[in-house]
Coordinates of C-alpha atoms in Angstrom, one line a residue:
M1 CA 111.8 101.8 75.4
S2 CA 112.9 97.6 75.3
K3 CA 110.2 95.4 75.3
K4 CA 110.9 94.5 78.7
R5 CA 110.0 97.9 79.9
W6 CA 106.7 97.6 78.1
I7 CA 106.0 94.7 79.4
A8 CA 106.2 96.3 83.2
A9 CA 104.2 98.9 82.4
A10 CA 101.3 96.8 80.5
A11 CA 101.4 94.8 83.8
I12 CA 101.0 97.5 86.1
M13 CA 98.4 99.2 84.4
S14 CA 96.5 95.7 84.4
M15 CA 96.8 95.3 87.9
V16 CA 95.1 98.8 88.5
L17 CA 92.1 98.4 86.3
T18 CA 91.5 94.8 86.3
V19 CA 92.2 93.6 90.0
P20 CA 90.3 93.9 93.0
I21 CA 91.9 95.8 95.5
G22 CA 90.6 95.4 99.5
C23 CA 90.6 98.6 101.7
Q24 CA 90.6 99.4 105.5
G25 CA 88.2 99.0 107.6
T26 CA 86.6 98.9 111.2
S27 CA 85.4 95.7 113.4
A28 CA 82.1 97.3 114.5
G29 CA 82.1 100.8 113.6
S30 CA 81.6 103.7 110.7
E31 CA 84.7 104.8 109.2
N32 CA 83.2 108.1 106.6
P33 CA 85.8 109.7 104.6
S34 CA 82.4 111.2 102.4
A35 CA 82.1 114.6 100.9
G36 CA 81.1 117.3 103.3
S37 CA 80.6 121.2 102.8
K38 CA 83.6 123.3 102.3
D39 CA 85.4 125.9 104.2
S40 CA 89.0 127.4 105.0
S41 CA 89.2 124.5 107.5
Q42 CA 88.9 121.3 105.7
E43 CA 90.7 119.7 102.3
D44 CA 88.6 117.9 100.3
L45 CA 89.0 114.2 99.6
V46 CA 88.9 114.2 95.6
V47 CA 88.0 116.8 93.1
P48 CA 84.3 116.5 92.8
K49 CA 82.9 114.9 89.6
N50 CA 82.2 117.3 86.2
Q51 CA 84.7 120.2 88.0
E52 CA 88.0 120.5 86.8
S53 CA 91.0 119.0 88.1
T54 CA 94.0 121.1 90.2
V55 CA 96.3 118.8 88.0
P56 CA 95.6 119.3 84.2
A57 CA 94.8 116.3 81.9
Q58 CA 97.4 114.7 80.3
T59 CA 96.7 113.2 76.5
A60 CA 99.1 111.4 75.1
K61 CA 101.4 112.2 72.3
G62 CA 101.6 110.1 68.5
G63 CA 98.6 108.1 68.9
N64 CA 96.1 106.7 71.6
I65 CA 97.0 104.6 74.9
A66 CA 97.3 101.5 73.0
E67 CA 98.6 102.3 69.9
Q68 CA 101.8 104.1 72.2
V69 CA 102.0 101.2 74.7
Q70 CA 101.9 98.1 71.7
A71 CA 101.7 95.8 74.7
P72 CA 101.1 92.0 74.4
D73 CA 97.7 90.2 75.1
A74 CA 99.3 88.4 78.3
F75 CA 102.0 89.0 80.8
E76 CA 104.0 85.8 81.5
L77 CA 106.4 85.5 84.4
Q78 CA 107.9 83.3 86.8
F79 CA 110.5 82.8 89.2
S80 CA 111.7 81.5 92.7
D81 CA 113.5 81.7 95.4
E82 CA 117.0 81.1 96.0
S83 CA 116.2 77.5 97.9
G84 CA 114.6 76.6 95.1
K85 CA 111.3 75.3 97.3
I86 CA 109.0 78.1 96.3
E87 CA 108.2 78.6 92.4
V88 CA 105.8 81.5 91.2
E89 CA 104.1 81.7 87.8
V90 CA 102.1 84.6 87.0
K91 CA 99.5 84.6 83.9
A92 CA 97.7 87.6 83.2
R93 CA 95.9 89.4 80.7
V94 CA 97.2 92.8 79.2
V95 CA 94.2 95.7 79.2
V96 CA 95.1 98.8 77.7
P97 CA 92.2 101.2 77.9
E98 CA 90.8 102.7 74.8
A99 CA 91.2 106.3 75.6
E100 CA 93.5 109.3 74.1
G101 CA 95.4 109.5 77.5
F102 CA 94.7 109.7 81.4
R103 CA 93.3 112.1 83.4
L104 CA 95.1 112.6 86.8
K105 CA 92.8 113.6 90.1
T106 CA 94.7 114.2 93.3
V107 CA 93.3 112.5 96.4
T108 CA 93.9 113.6 100.3
S109 CA 92.2 113.1 103.3
R110 CA 90.0 115.3 104.9
I111 CA 88.1 116.0 108.3
F112 CA 85.2 114.9 109.6
T113 CA 82.4 117.3 109.7
Q114 CA 79.1 118.1 111.5
E115 CA 77.4 116.4 108.7
D116 CA 79.2 113.1 108.7
Y117 CA 78.4 112.6 112.7
D118 CA 75.0 113.5 112.4
A119 CA 74.5 110.5 109.3
V120 CA 76.1 108.1 111.2
N121 CA 74.4 109.0 114.5
R122 CA 71.0 109.2 112.8
V123 CA 71.1 106.0 110.6
L124 CA 73.6 103.4 112.8
L125 CA 72.6 104.7 116.1
Q126 CA 69.4 105.9 116.4
G127 CA 70.1 109.0 117.0
G128 CA 71.1 108.4 120.5
K129 CA 72.9 111.5 122.8
L130 CA 76.5 111.1 123.9
W131 CA 77.1 110.8 127.0
D132 CA 80.1 109.6 129.4
R133 CA 80.8 109.2 133.6
V134 CA 82.0 111.8 135.5
V135 CA 85.4 110.6 136.7
D136 CA 87.7 113.0 138.9
E137 CA 90.9 113.2 138.4
N138 CA 91.9 111.2 141.6
D139 CA 89.0 109.0 141.6
P140 CA 90.5 105.6 143.5
A141 CA 87.4 103.7 141.8
H142 CA 88.5 105.4 138.6
G143 CA 84.7 106.0 137.4
F144 CA 83.4 102.4 138.7
T145 CA 80.3 101.6 140.8
K146 CA 80.2 99.1 143.5
S147 CA 78.3 96.4 142.1
E148 CA 80.7 96.8 139.0
I149 CA 83.9 96.3 141.1
E150 CA 82.2 93.5 143.2
E151 CA 81.3 91.7 140.0
R152 CA 84.6 91.7 139.1
I153 CA 86.3 90.6 142.5
K154 CA 83.7 87.7 141.9
I155 CA 85.3 86.6 138.6
L156 CA 88.9 86.8 139.7
K157 CA 88.0 85.1 143.5
E158 CA 86.6 81.9 141.0
E159 CA 89.2 81.7 139.2
K160 CA 91.8 81.5 141.5
E161 CA 90.1 78.9 143.3
S162 CA 89.9 76.7 140.1
G163 CA 93.8 76.8 139.8
E164 CA 93.8 78.5 136.6
S165 CA 96.6 81.2 136.1
Y166 CA 95.6 84.7 135.1
V167 CA 96.3 85.4 131.8
D168 CA 95.3 89.3 130.5
Q169 CA 94.1 90.1 127.5
Y170 CA 97.5 91.0 126.0
G171 CA 98.7 87.3 127.1
D172 CA 100.8 88.2 130.1
G173 CA 100.7 86.3 133.4
K174 CA 99.4 87.9 136.3
D175 CA 98.8 87.4 140.2
Y176 CA 95.6 86.9 141.5
D177 CA 95.8 88.3 145.2
K178 CA 97.6 91.6 144.1
K179 CA 94.9 92.2 141.1
I180 CA 92.0 91.5 143.7
A181 CA 93.7 93.8 146.2
E182 CA 93.3 96.3 143.8
F183 CA 89.9 96.3 142.8
E184 CA 89.2 95.9 146.7
A185 CA 90.8 99.3 147.2
M186 CA 88.8 100.8 144.6
L187 CA 85.5 99.4 146.0
E188 CA 85.8 101.6 149.1
A189 CA 85.8 104.8 147.5
A190 CA 83.1 103.7 145.0
P191 CA 79.6 105.4 144.6
E192 CA 76.7 103.1 144.3
T193 CA 75.6 104.6 140.9
A194 CA 77.5 106.3 138.5
R195 CA 77.6 109.8 137.8
I196 CA 76.9 110.8 134.3
K197 CA 77.1 114.1 132.1
E198 CA 75.6 114.6 128.7
I199 CA 78.0 116.0 125.7
E200 CA 77.2 118.4 123.1
P201 CA 77.9 116.4 119.9
K202 CA 79.9 119.1 117.9
V203 CA 82.5 118.3 115.8
R204 CA 85.4 120.5 116.1
F205 CA 88.9 121.1 114.1
D206 CA 91.4 123.6 115.0
S207 CA 94.5 123.6 112.7
K208 CA 96.5 124.6 114.9
A209 CA 95.3 122.7 118.5
E210 CA 98.7 120.4 118.6
E211 CA 100.7 123.3 118.0
N212 CA 98.4 125.2 120.9
G213 CA 99.3 122.0 122.8
D214 CA 95.3 121.0 122.9
P215 CA 95.3 117.8 120.1
D216 CA 92.4 116.9 121.8
N217 CA 90.3 119.5 121.3
N218 CA 89.8 117.9 117.6
M219 CA 88.5 114.8 119.6
L220 CA 84.7 114.0 120.2
M221 CA 84.5 111.0 122.4
G222 CA 81.5 109.6 124.6
Y223 CA 78.7 106.8 124.5
V224 CA 75.7 106.2 122.8
T225 CA 73.0 104.2 124.4
M226 CA 71.2 101.7 121.7
D227 CA 68.7 98.9 122.6
G228 CA 70.3 98.7 125.7
K229 CA 73.4 98.6 124.8
D230 CA 76.5 101.2 125.1
Y231 CA 78.2 101.9 122.4
F232 CA 81.7 104.0 122.7
T233 CA 82.3 106.8 119.9
V234 CA 84.7 108.8 118.9
L235 CA 85.5 111.1 116.3
D236 CA 89.0 112.6 115.9
N237 CA 90.0 114.9 113.3
N238 CA 94.0 114.3 114.2
I239 CA 95.4 115.9 111.4
S240 CA 98.4 118.1 110.9
P241 CA 101.2 118.4 108.0
A242 CA 102.9 115.6 109.5
W243 CA 100.4 113.6 110.8
R244 CA 97.3 111.9 109.3
W245 CA 95.3 109.6 111.8
I246 CA 91.7 110.5 110.8
S247 CA 89.1 108.2 112.4
F248 CA 85.4 107.5 112.9
S249 CA 84.2 104.6 115.1
S250 CA 81.6 103.2 117.5
E251 CA 82.0 100.3 119.1
Y252 CA 80.2 97.8 121.7
S253 CA 82.5 95.9 123.7
E254 CA 80.7 93.4 125.7
N255 CA 82.4 91.5 128.7
G256 CA 85.4 94.3 127.8
G257 CA 86.1 92.3 124.8
N258 CA 86.2 94.0 121.3
Y259 CA 85.9 92.4 118.1
M260 CA 88.9 91.3 116.5
P261 CA 89.6 90.1 112.8
V262 CA 89.7 86.1 112.5
G263 CA 90.0 85.5 108.7
L264 CA 88.1 85.2 105.6
E265 CA 87.2 81.3 106.4
G266 CA 84.0 80.1 105.4
S267 CA 83.8 78.2 108.3
N268 CA 82.9 80.9 110.6
A269 CA 79.6 81.7 108.8
A270 CA 78.2 79.1 110.9
Q271 CA 79.2 81.0 114.2
L272 CA 76.9 83.8 112.6
K273 CA 73.3 84.5 113.6
T274 CA 73.0 86.6 110.5
S275 CA 74.1 85.3 107.1
P276 CA 77.1 87.4 105.0
A277 CA 74.8 88.2 102.1
D278 CA 71.9 89.4 104.9
I279 CA 74.9 91.8 106.8
E280 CA 76.2 92.6 103.6
Q281 CA 72.7 94.1 102.1
K282 CA 72.2 95.9 105.6
A283 CA 75.5 97.8 105.2
S284 CA 74.8 99.0 101.7
S285 CA 71.7 100.3 103.0
A286 CA 72.8 101.8 105.7
V287 CA 76.0 103.3 103.5
E288 CA 72.7 104.4 101.1
E289 CA 71.0 105.8 103.9
M290 CA 74.1 107.9 105.1
G291 CA 74.5 109.7 101.7
L292 CA 77.4 107.6 100.9
T293 CA 76.3 107.7 97.1
D294 CA 80.2 107.0 96.1
F295 CA 81.0 104.4 98.0
Q296 CA 80.8 100.6 97.2
P297 CA 81.2 97.7 99.1
C298 CA 85.2 95.8 99.0
G299 CA 85.1 92.7 100.7
G300 CA 84.1 91.3 104.1
E301 CA 85.9 89.3 107.4
Y302 CA 84.9 88.0 109.7
F303 CA 85.7 89.0 113.6
A304 CA 85.3 87.4 117.0
S305 CA 85.1 89.1 120.2
Y306 CA 86.8 87.9 123.1
T307 CA 86.3 87.4 127.0
E308 CA 88.9 86.3 130.0
E309 CA 87.8 82.9 131.4
K310 CA 89.7 80.5 133.8
G311 CA 92.5 83.0 132.7
R312 CA 92.3 82.2 129.1
M313 CA 90.6 84.4 126.3
V314 CA 88.0 82.6 124.9
P315 CA 86.0 83.6 122.0
V316 CA 82.1 85.0 123.0
D317 CA 80.5 86.3 119.9
Y318 CA 81.4 86.1 116.2
S319 CA 80.4 88.7 113.4
Y320 CA 81.1 89.9 110.0
G321 CA 82.3 93.3 108.7
V322 CA 81.9 94.5 105.5
H323 CA 84.7 97.0 104.0
F324 CA 83.5 99.9 101.9
T325 CA 86.1 102.0 99.2
R326 CA 85.5 105.0 97.5
V327 CA 85.4 105.2 93.5
I328 CA 85.8 108.2 91.3
D329 CA 84.4 107.4 87.6
G330 CA 84.6 103.6 88.9
I331 CA 88.3 103.5 90.0
P332 CA 88.9 102.6 93.9
V333 CA 90.5 104.4 95.6
T334 CA 92.7 102.7 97.8
Y335 CA 95.3 104.0 100.7
T336 CA 98.3 102.7 101.9
N337 CA 98.1 100.4 104.9
N338 CA 100.1 102.4 107.3
D339 CA 97.9 104.4 110.1
G340 CA 99.0 108.3 110.0
T341 CA 100.2 108.1 106.6
T342 CA 100.3 110.9 104.1
R343 CA 101.1 108.9 101.4
V344 CA 97.8 108.3 99.0
N345 CA 97.3 105.7 96.2
M346 CA 94.6 105.8 93.5

């Protein structure tokens, strides 16, 4: 192998073993790919510790890893774009593990279990019951009450009188009169109070749900009320041989606005009611209480919730999100940043 290839291999090894790696997360919910009970309908996320991997361990031939690699102490690289305006200089310490070889483990996604839901509900949602509004298929009011619709009409009329243009949350221009008329039509059929039904919080998984034309059979969805606030909670075991989009979230959307990421800038900390350090501590305590002992924090970012005001989307609240990733034998398990992907990196 040429010297250039040895350097490339050593550089890759250095990045995998020494560079902090980020991971995906949700702004105001819980993603919980923890190890649960095993059955024929479930896939293990990783080979459990102290058990044999499905892939045999591979030991290096002709000496240990360091002796085979003969890597330099440092990796240096310089390159620039064609215009010469951008120049990149890389200097990295090369770290080669003192080991006879690498032990390989297969990592794959798995479904959420009843234990997963119960743990999140107990720790994050105070054991609240799952419920939803009763909405008839042809209900003109779409499940909203008279007071809710009247409040929306009032806001739209005030904004129209202010002369502001009506722009929805996607930035598209709308017609005030048309939107007000739509709500007024809904008002005629709206009830005084909403009809509520309790939902059995039972986690299901049918491997042939999509094939049988009922993919929603693997979804558990509703609201959980905590401290006077309604949290929209969704557990979705959307997994098939060609598609893996497994998610579990619980979100509170005040004024109809979700929390969206706004970056890593420390200036956003001034908008928080609680410091990032305290939030990180609370998040770590919650993860530990849920039994996710093999998860570790891997960074955080700021979020903001927006509402529509005088035809514009303005921030009304700020928060700080903490991301966690699973760690196997001290190595972070990371995933490709594509929803539904079947590819996994470790």
